[in-house]
Coordinates of C-alpha atoms in Angstrom, one line a residue:
M5 CA -10.9 -10.9 4.7
D6 CA -7.9 -13.3 4.7
F7 CA -7.3 -16.1 7.1
A8 CA -4.9 -14.0 9.3
M9 CA -7.4 -11.2 9.7
T10 CA -10.2 -13.7 10.5
A11 CA -8.0 -15.3 13.2
V12 CA -7.2 -11.9 14.7
R13 CA -10.9 -10.9 14.7
T14 CA -11.9 -14.2 16.4
A15 CA -9.2 -14.0 19.0
L16 CA -9.9 -10.3 19.9
N17 CA -13.6 -10.6 20.0
G18 CA -13.4 -13.8 22.1
A19 CA -11.0 -12.3 24.5
S20 CA -13.2 -9.2 24.9
Y21 CA -15.8 -11.2 26.7
V22 CA -13.5 -12.5 29.5
A23 CA -10.6 -9.9 29.5
P24 CA -11.8 -6.7 27.7
R25 CA -8.8 -4.6 28.9
L26 CA -6.3 -7.3 27.6
A27 CA -8.1 -7.5 24.3
G28 CA -8.2 -3.7 24.1
G29 CA -4.5 -3.6 24.6
A30 CA -3.9 -6.1 21.8
A31 CA -6.1 -4.1 19.5
F32 CA -4.3 -0.9 20.4
R33 CA -0.9 -2.4 19.6
L34 CA -2.2 -3.4 16.1
F35 CA -3.7 0.0 15.6
R36 CA -0.7 2.2 16.6
K37 CA 2.1 0.6 14.5
P38 CA 2.5 0.4 10.8
R39 CA 2.3 -3.2 9.5
G40 CA 5.6 -2.7 7.7
R41 CA 7.8 0.0 6.1
S42 CA 7.2 1.1 2.6
R43 CA 10.4 0.5 0.6
L44 CA 12.0 2.8 -1.9
R45 CA 11.0 1.6 -5.4
P46 CA 13.6 1.4 -8.2
D47 CA 11.8 4.0 -10.3
E48 CA 11.8 6.4 -7.3
R49 CA 15.5 6.2 -6.6
P50 CA 16.9 8.6 -9.3
L51 CA 14.7 11.4 -8.0
T52 CA 15.4 10.7 -4.4
D53 CA 19.2 10.6 -5.1
R54 CA 19.0 14.2 -6.3
A55 CA 17.3 15.5 -3.2
E56 CA 18.8 17.6 -0.4
V57 CA 18.2 15.4 2.7
G58 CA 17.6 16.7 6.2
E59 CA 16.4 15.5 9.6
I60 CA 13.7 16.5 12.0
A61 CA 13.5 15.2 15.6
V62 CA 9.9 14.5 16.4
G63 CA 8.0 12.1 18.7
G64 CA 10.1 9.0 19.3
G65 CA 12.3 9.2 16.3
K66 CA 13.7 11.4 13.5
A67 CA 11.8 12.2 10.3
V68 CA 13.8 12.4 7.1
S69 CA 13.1 15.4 4.8
Y70 CA 13.8 15.7 1.0
R71 CA 14.0 18.9 -0.9
W72 CA 14.4 19.7 -4.6
G73 CA 14.6 22.9 -6.7
T74 CA 15.9 26.3 -6.1
G75 CA 13.8 27.1 -3.1
A76 CA 11.5 29.4 -5.1
R77 CA 7.8 28.7 -4.8
P78 CA 8.1 25.9 -2.3
V79 CA 5.5 23.1 -2.2
L80 CA 5.0 20.5 0.6
L81 CA 3.9 16.9 0.0
V82 CA 2.5 15.0 3.0
H83 CA 2.2 11.2 2.9
G84 CA -0.2 9.1 4.9
W85 CA -0.1 6.0 7.0
E86 CA 2.2 3.1 5.9
S87 CA 3.5 5.3 3.0
R88 CA 6.6 7.5 2.4
G89 CA 7.5 10.7 0.6
S90 CA 8.9 9.1 -2.5
R91 CA 5.5 7.8 -3.5
F92 CA 4.9 11.4 -4.8
A93 CA 7.8 11.0 -7.3
P94 CA 5.7 11.4 -10.5
L95 CA 4.1 14.6 -9.1
I96 CA 7.4 15.9 -7.8
S97 CA 8.8 15.7 -11.3
E98 CA 5.8 17.7 -12.6
L99 CA 6.2 20.3 -10.0
L100 CA 9.9 20.8 -10.7
D101 CA 8.9 21.2 -14.4
L102 CA 6.6 24.0 -13.4
G103 CA 9.4 25.8 -11.6
L104 CA 8.3 24.9 -8.1
S105 CA 10.5 23.6 -5.3
P106 CA 9.0 20.4 -3.8
V107 CA 9.6 19.3 -0.2
T108 CA 8.5 16.0 1.3
F109 CA 9.5 13.6 4.1
D110 CA 9.3 10.2 5.7
A111 CA 7.6 10.4 9.1
P112 CA 8.9 8.3 12.1
G113 CA 8.2 4.6 11.5
H114 CA 7.9 5.1 7.8
G115 CA 10.3 5.0 4.9
D116 CA 13.9 5.8 5.9
A117 CA 13.0 7.6 9.1
T118 CA 13.8 6.2 12.5
G119 CA 11.3 5.3 15.2
E120 CA 8.5 2.8 15.2
T121 CA 5.4 4.9 14.6
M122 CA 3.9 8.3 14.2
T123 CA 0.8 10.2 15.4
I124 CA -1.2 13.0 13.8
V125 CA 0.5 15.4 16.2
D126 CA 3.9 14.3 14.9
L127 CA 2.7 14.9 11.4
R128 CA 1.4 18.4 12.4
D129 CA 4.8 19.2 14.0
I130 CA 6.8 18.0 10.9
I131 CA 4.6 20.1 8.6
T132 CA 5.0 23.3 10.7
E133 CA 8.7 22.7 11.1
L134 CA 9.3 22.3 7.4
D135 CA 7.2 25.4 6.7
A136 CA 9.5 27.3 9.1
R137 CA 12.6 25.9 7.4
H138 CA 11.6 26.0 3.7
G139 CA 8.4 28.0 3.5
P140 CA 6.1 29.7 3.4
F141 CA 4.7 26.9 1.2
E142 CA 2.4 28.2 -1.5
M143 CA 0.8 24.8 -1.8
V144 CA 0.4 21.6 0.2
V145 CA -0.4 18.3 -1.4
A146 CA -1.6 15.7 1.1
H147 CA -2.8 12.1 1.0
S148 CA -4.9 10.1 3.4
L149 CA -4.0 10.9 7.0
G150 CA -1.7 13.6 5.7
V151 CA -4.9 15.6 4.8
T152 CA -6.1 15.4 8.4
A153 CA -2.7 16.6 9.7
T154 CA -2.5 19.4 7.1
F155 CA -5.8 20.9 8.3
L156 CA -4.7 20.4 11.9
A157 CA -1.6 22.4 11.1
L158 CA -3.7 25.1 9.5
R159 CA -5.6 25.6 12.7
E160 CA -2.9 24.9 15.3
G161 CA 0.3 26.3 13.8
G162 CA 1.3 29.6 15.4
G163 CA 3.8 32.4 15.2
A164 CA 6.6 31.8 12.8
R165 CA 5.2 28.4 12.0
Q166 CA 1.7 29.5 10.9
L167 CA 0.9 27.4 7.8
R168 CA -1.0 29.4 5.3
P169 CA -0.7 27.9 1.8
E170 CA -2.5 29.5 -1.1
R171 CA -3.6 26.1 -2.4
I172 CA -4.2 22.7 -1.0
V173 CA -4.6 19.4 -2.8
A174 CA -6.4 16.8 -0.6
I175 CA -6.2 13.3 -2.0
S176 CA -8.2 10.4 -0.4
G177 CA -8.5 12.4 2.8
V178 CA -9.3 10.9 6.2
P179 CA -12.0 13.2 7.6
D180 CA -11.0 12.8 11.3
F181 CA -9.2 10.6 13.7
A182 CA -12.3 9.0 15.0
Y183 CA -13.0 7.7 11.5
L184 CA -9.6 5.8 11.6
V185 CA -10.6 4.1 14.9
D186 CA -14.1 3.2 13.6
R187 CA -12.8 2.0 10.2
F188 CA -10.1 -0.1 11.9
C189 CA -12.7 -1.8 14.1
E190 CA -15.0 -2.2 11.1
R191 CA -12.4 -3.9 8.9
L192 CA -11.5 -6.3 11.7
G193 CA -15.2 -6.9 12.7
L194 CA -14.5 -5.9 16.3
R195 CA -17.3 -5.5 18.9
A196 CA -18.5 -2.1 20.1
R197 CA -16.9 -3.0 23.5
L198 CA -13.5 -3.2 21.8
N199 CA -14.0 0.1 20.0
A200 CA -14.6 1.8 23.3
E201 CA -11.5 0.1 24.8
L202 CA -9.4 1.2 21.9
R203 CA -10.6 4.8 22.1
G204 CA -9.7 4.9 25.7
R205 CA -6.2 3.6 25.0
V206 CA -5.7 6.1 22.2
E207 CA -6.7 9.0 24.6
R208 CA -4.4 7.7 27.5
E209 CA -1.4 6.4 25.6
L210 CA -1.2 8.1 22.3
F211 CA -2.3 11.6 23.4
P212 CA -1.9 11.9 27.1
G213 CA -2.7 15.5 28.2
E214 CA -4.2 16.4 24.8
E215 CA -7.7 17.8 25.2
G216 CA -10.7 17.1 22.9
I217 CA -8.8 14.9 20.4
W218 CA -12.0 13.6 18.8
S219 CA -13.1 17.1 17.8
R220 CA -9.7 18.7 17.4
F221 CA -8.4 16.1 14.9
S222 CA -11.4 16.7 12.6
V223 CA -11.2 18.2 9.2
P224 CA -14.8 19.5 9.1
R225 CA -14.1 21.4 12.3
T226 CA -11.0 23.0 10.8
V227 CA -12.5 23.9 7.4
P228 CA -13.9 27.3 8.4
E229 CA -10.4 28.3 9.6
A230 CA -8.6 27.1 6.4
G231 CA -8.1 30.7 5.1
P232 CA -8.6 31.8 1.5
A233 CA -6.8 28.7 0.0
S234 CA -8.2 27.1 -3.2
V235 CA -8.6 23.4 -2.6
L236 CA -8.5 20.5 -5.1
V237 CA -10.2 17.5 -3.6
V238 CA -9.5 14.2 -5.3
H239 CA -10.8 10.7 -4.4
D240 CA -11.3 7.4 -6.1
A241 CA -14.7 5.9 -6.4
D242 CA -13.2 2.4 -5.7
D243 CA -11.3 3.4 -2.5
D244 CA -11.9 0.6 0.0
M245 CA -10.0 2.3 2.9
V246 CA -11.6 5.7 3.0
D247 CA -15.2 6.2 1.8
P248 CA -15.3 8.6 -1.2
A249 CA -18.2 10.3 0.6
C250 CA -15.7 11.8 3.0
S251 CA -14.1 13.9 0.2
R252 CA -17.6 14.8 -1.1
A253 CA -18.4 16.1 2.3
L254 CA -15.2 18.1 2.5
A255 CA -15.8 19.7 -0.9
D256 CA -19.3 20.6 0.2
A257 CA -18.0 22.2 3.4
L258 CA -15.4 24.2 1.5
G259 CA -18.1 25.5 -0.9
D260 CA -16.8 27.6 -3.8
R261 CA -13.2 27.3 -2.6
A262 CA -13.2 23.6 -3.6
E263 CA -13.0 21.6 -6.8
L264 CA -13.9 17.9 -6.6
V265 CA -12.4 15.3 -8.9
V266 CA -13.5 11.7 -8.6
T267 CA -11.4 9.0 -10.3
S268 CA -12.1 5.3 -10.7
G269 CA -10.2 2.1 -10.6
L270 CA -7.2 3.5 -8.6
G271 CA -8.1 2.6 -5.0
H272 CA -6.6 4.3 -2.0
R273 CA -2.8 4.1 -2.7
R274 CA -2.2 4.1 -6.5
I275 CA -4.1 7.4 -6.9
I276 CA -1.1 9.5 -5.8
G277 CA 1.1 8.3 -8.6
D278 CA -1.5 8.0 -11.3
P279 CA -0.8 10.1 -14.5
Q280 CA -4.4 11.3 -14.6
V281 CA -4.2 12.7 -11.1
T282 CA -0.7 14.2 -11.7
A283 CA -2.0 16.0 -14.8
C284 CA -5.0 17.2 -12.8
V285 CA -2.8 18.7 -10.1
R286 CA -0.6 20.3 -12.7
E287 CA -3.6 21.9 -14.3
F288 CA -4.8 23.1 -10.9
V289 CA -1.4 24.8 -10.3
V290 CA -1.3 26.5 -13.7
R291 CA -4.9 27.7 -13.5
E292 CA -4.6 29.0 -10.0
R293 CA -1.3 30.7 -10.7
A294 CA -2.9 32.5 -13.7
A295 CA -5.8 33.6 -11.5
R296 CA -3.4 35.0 -9.0
V297 CA -1.5 36.9 -11.6
G298 CA -4.8 38.2 -13.0
R299 CA -5.9 39.4 -9.6
A300 CA -2.6 41.2 -9.1
A301 CA -3.2 42.9 -12.5
G302 CA -6.7 43.9 -11.5
R303 CA -8.3 41.4 -14.0
P304 CA -11.4 39.4 -12.9
D305 CA -10.7 35.7 -12.0
P306 CA -11.6 33.1 -14.6
S307 CA -14.6 31.1 -13.7
R308 CA -13.8 27.9 -11.7
R309 CA -14.1 24.7 -13.6
P310 CA -17.2 22.7 -12.5
A311 CA -16.8 19.7 -10.2
A312 CA -16.1 16.5 -12.0
G313 CA -17.2 13.0 -11.2

């Protein structure tokens, strides 16, 4: 832990003894806003410049959407906290090469979107709105908090916005919203009293009027309702932000619908642009597409490749 983080931990824990509500408010402000905006990288610009750009009003700002391809076989890519849609650039190029039509976005407080922050409900609403505009998506690729939001959208989308992809790729997925709070407190070394104060602030200020957020915003609770989709679960063994055990548990909960791939040396963020992972997603698309064609022709499905890692 660096000096700044140590100073924050010491100040918050010290304040929690004499002014727990004040310390809880300070912890909440740190928790709810990204530490900075991810900037567009030079190697991402050529692809971004080719995109059809749109806007979605959500929460306290406007998300920016990006669309490529002809519109046939649309695929949605969902970024996580302190990231942006362009981080999927290597994978977007692969999907275009396969004849798919990728769609991604920058959520409020991220990338080129307006606003200061986003919530998981904002992500859910962006996902369902993009599905209504450009879907139905045949596949969703999600990273980190985007995985949590994708499964929430599977359960809570409705009517014309019912998200029902044939396939999901879940990369470095956050299992539920409670995990984010606990991990935030753990990384800062905050006392249990501050964890409770932070949870209370989250309930009152981030999700006022929302019932049962600690169970609703949970991937394991949503898994039984995820429909018939095949799911590729990818996680890096050296991820220091989200425990790889979370993805192993997700794959176990999905049973024979899931294929688990464990990489190494990539951490939490570099995994989404890694050539090995991009190739793995490409193979997943090709194989599942062949299986679908085979089913339509009355042929038996090829056996699923065994889990790796």
